Amino acid sequence: ISVTYLGSNLHLLPEKDMGTFTHSEYILYVGKRGGYKNFLNFVTAYSHSKSLKSSFSVVAVGGGGFTPNEIADLQKLGIAGKVSQVGANDHQLAMYYRNAACLVYPSLYEGFGLPPVEAMSLKCAVIASTGGSIPEICKDAAEYFDPSAIDYIEQVLSATLADEQRIHEMCQSGLVVAESFTWEKTSSTTLNAYKKLID
């Protein structure tokens, strides 16, 4: 078995002037939201915190528009006006990472998880689940929560986002961790695996 990590080059894109960008302070979520992605537990935790709701909105990038069930869930939680979904190309996605208070990655399980790597490469703090490979990828550059414990998700989010020094440390250490995940390294590791098989 050869383990080959993925990479990210999103940080290599030049920053663009996004004149229509109007989001204030927001917590970022990236990707699909169904099933093991655990989006509902995350927004439920967010809805339980007065401080989070008063200080931050939630922006979900990608994954398609909210489904009727998701809209109903957000309405029940009383946060339909605080949580939005947007589509984005790579340049726009990089902008969302660069301007976010943090990326939240609440998956119950991940075999890798590209958004945390993208976030770290763009100096965006990562607050993530302990599910699957995520701690292996993010190491000590992220704060972690049990994805099944809604109260714990709320506690970790609130405490971390209130700690400016910790956010700064996470952004700096995340840059170092992200340097380990490049497409050049992915291709080199893949090539070496093939060479071993041939030998």
mmCIF file of C-alpha atoms in Angstrom, residues 19-114:
data_model
loop_
_atom_site.group_PDB
_atom_site.id
_atom_site.type_symbol
_atom_site.label_atom_id
_atom_site.label_comp_id
_atom_site.label_asym_id
_atom_site.label_seq_id
_atom_site.Cartn_x
_atom_site.Cartn_y
_atom_site.Cartn_z
ATOM 1 C CA GLY A 19 -15.917 44.789 -6.057
ATOM 2 C CA THR A 20 -19.302 43.138 -5.397
ATOM 3 C CA PHE A 21 -18.083 41.186 -2.376
ATOM 4 C CA THR A 22 -20.276 42.387 0.477
ATOM 5 C CA HIS A 23 -20.021 39.672 3.141
ATOM 6 C CA SER A 24 -19.138 40.890 6.614
ATOM 7 C CA GLU A 25 -17.610 38.543 9.191
ATOM 8 C CA TYR A 26 -18.482 34.980 8.237
ATOM 9 C CA ILE A 27 -17.723 31.349 8.993
ATOM 10 C CA LEU A 28 -16.971 29.424 5.803
ATOM 11 C CA TYR A 29 -18.193 25.975 4.806
ATOM 12 C CA VAL A 30 -17.039 24.432 1.498
ATOM 13 C CA GLY A 31 -18.442 21.520 -0.502
ATOM 14 C CA LYS A 32 -21.335 19.083 -0.388
ATOM 15 C CA ARG A 33 -23.514 19.081 2.699
ATOM 16 C CA GLY A 34 -25.425 15.787 2.794
ATOM 17 C CA GLY A 35 -24.943 12.639 4.859
ATOM 18 C CA TYR A 36 -21.512 12.212 6.411
ATOM 19 C CA LYS A 37 -20.617 15.833 5.632
ATOM 20 C CA ASN A 38 -22.555 16.681 8.809
ATOM 21 C CA PHE A 39 -23.618 20.180 7.789
ATOM 22 C CA LEU A 40 -26.798 20.017 9.881
ATOM 23 C CA ASN A 41 -24.938 19.386 13.137
ATOM 24 C CA PHE A 42 -22.675 22.336 12.366
ATOM 25 C CA VAL A 43 -25.484 24.825 11.692
ATOM 26 C CA THR A 44 -27.428 23.482 14.678
ATOM 27 C CA ALA A 45 -24.410 24.192 16.898
ATOM 28 C CA TYR A 46 -24.126 27.656 15.343
ATOM 29 C CA SER A 47 -27.837 28.318 16.013
ATOM 30 C CA HIS A 48 -27.366 27.571 19.734
ATOM 31 C CA SER A 49 -24.801 30.344 20.228
ATOM 32 C CA LYS A 50 -25.920 33.940 20.660
ATOM 33 C CA SER A 51 -22.337 35.177 20.324
ATOM 34 C CA LEU A 52 -21.733 33.316 17.055
ATOM 35 C CA LYS A 53 -25.008 34.490 15.547
ATOM 36 C CA SER A 54 -24.407 38.099 16.556
ATOM 37 C CA SER A 55 -20.810 38.172 15.278
ATOM 38 C CA PHE A 56 -20.810 35.912 12.216
ATOM 39 C CA SER A 57 -22.940 34.721 9.346
ATOM 40 C CA VAL A 58 -22.348 31.357 7.647
ATOM 41 C CA VAL A 59 -21.427 31.135 3.967
ATOM 42 C CA ALA A 60 -21.653 27.720 2.306
ATOM 43 C CA VAL A 61 -19.705 27.622 -0.954
ATOM 44 C CA GLY A 62 -20.550 24.977 -3.539
ATOM 45 C CA GLY A 63 -22.645 21.870 -3.067
ATOM 46 C CA GLY A 64 -25.604 23.276 -5.002
ATOM 47 C CA GLY A 65 -28.418 25.425 -3.724
ATOM 48 C CA PHE A 66 -30.115 24.592 -0.458
ATOM 49 C CA THR A 67 -32.708 21.828 -0.800
ATOM 50 C CA PRO A 68 -36.268 22.280 0.492
ATOM 51 C CA ASN A 69 -35.354 20.109 3.491
ATOM 52 C CA GLU A 70 -32.294 22.236 4.244
ATOM 53 C CA ILE A 71 -34.322 25.437 3.975
ATOM 54 C CA ALA A 72 -36.895 23.974 6.365
ATOM 55 C CA ASP A 73 -34.126 22.980 8.817
ATOM 56 C CA LEU A 74 -32.610 26.473 8.732
ATOM 57 C CA GLN A 75 -36.030 28.018 9.302
ATOM 58 C CA LYS A 76 -36.706 25.714 12.259
ATOM 59 C CA LEU A 77 -33.361 26.695 13.750
ATOM 60 C CA GLY A 78 -34.180 30.379 13.267
ATOM 61 C CA ILE A 79 -31.092 31.076 11.151
ATOM 62 C CA ALA A 80 -32.442 31.162 7.592
ATOM 63 C CA GLY A 81 -31.351 34.791 7.306
ATOM 64 C CA LYS A 82 -27.867 34.088 8.660
ATOM 65 C CA VAL A 83 -26.848 31.172 6.414
ATOM 66 C CA SER A 84 -26.334 31.599 2.666
ATOM 67 C CA GLN A 85 -25.167 29.403 -0.200
ATOM 68 C CA VAL A 86 -23.115 30.598 -3.155
ATOM 69 C CA GLY A 87 -21.436 29.075 -6.169
ATOM 70 C CA ALA A 88 -17.843 30.058 -6.888
ATOM 71 C CA ASN A 89 -15.075 29.583 -9.413
ATOM 72 C CA ASP A 90 -11.517 29.002 -8.190
ATOM 73 C CA HIS A 91 -10.674 32.709 -7.956
ATOM 74 C CA GLN A 92 -13.835 33.403 -5.972
ATOM 75 C CA LEU A 93 -13.290 30.377 -3.728
ATOM 76 C CA ALA A 94 -9.790 31.622 -2.916
ATOM 77 C CA MET A 95 -11.298 34.987 -2.024
ATOM 78 C CA TYR A 96 -13.808 33.359 0.313
ATOM 79 C CA TYR A 97 -10.990 31.508 2.096
ATOM 80 C CA ARG A 98 -8.851 34.647 2.384
ATOM 81 C CA ASN A 99 -11.653 36.693 3.944
ATOM 82 C CA ALA A 100 -13.272 34.115 6.250
ATOM 83 C CA ALA A 101 -13.075 34.124 10.024
ATOM 84 C CA CYS A 102 -12.409 30.397 9.696
ATOM 85 C CA LEU A 103 -13.282 27.286 7.713
ATOM 86 C CA VAL A 104 -15.471 24.782 9.539
ATOM 87 C CA TYR A 105 -15.110 21.180 8.361
ATOM 88 C CA PRO A 106 -17.526 19.004 10.367
ATOM 89 C CA SER A 107 -17.453 15.695 8.439
ATOM 90 C CA LEU A 108 -18.140 12.493 10.345
ATOM 91 C CA TYR A 109 -15.445 10.860 8.220
ATOM 92 C CA GLU A 110 -13.012 11.913 5.504
ATOM 93 C CA GLY A 111 -10.431 9.902 3.576
ATOM 94 C CA PHE A 112 -8.504 13.113 2.932
ATOM 95 C CA GLY A 113 -10.384 16.414 2.829
ATOM 96 C CA LEU A 114 -9.168 19.023 0.344
#
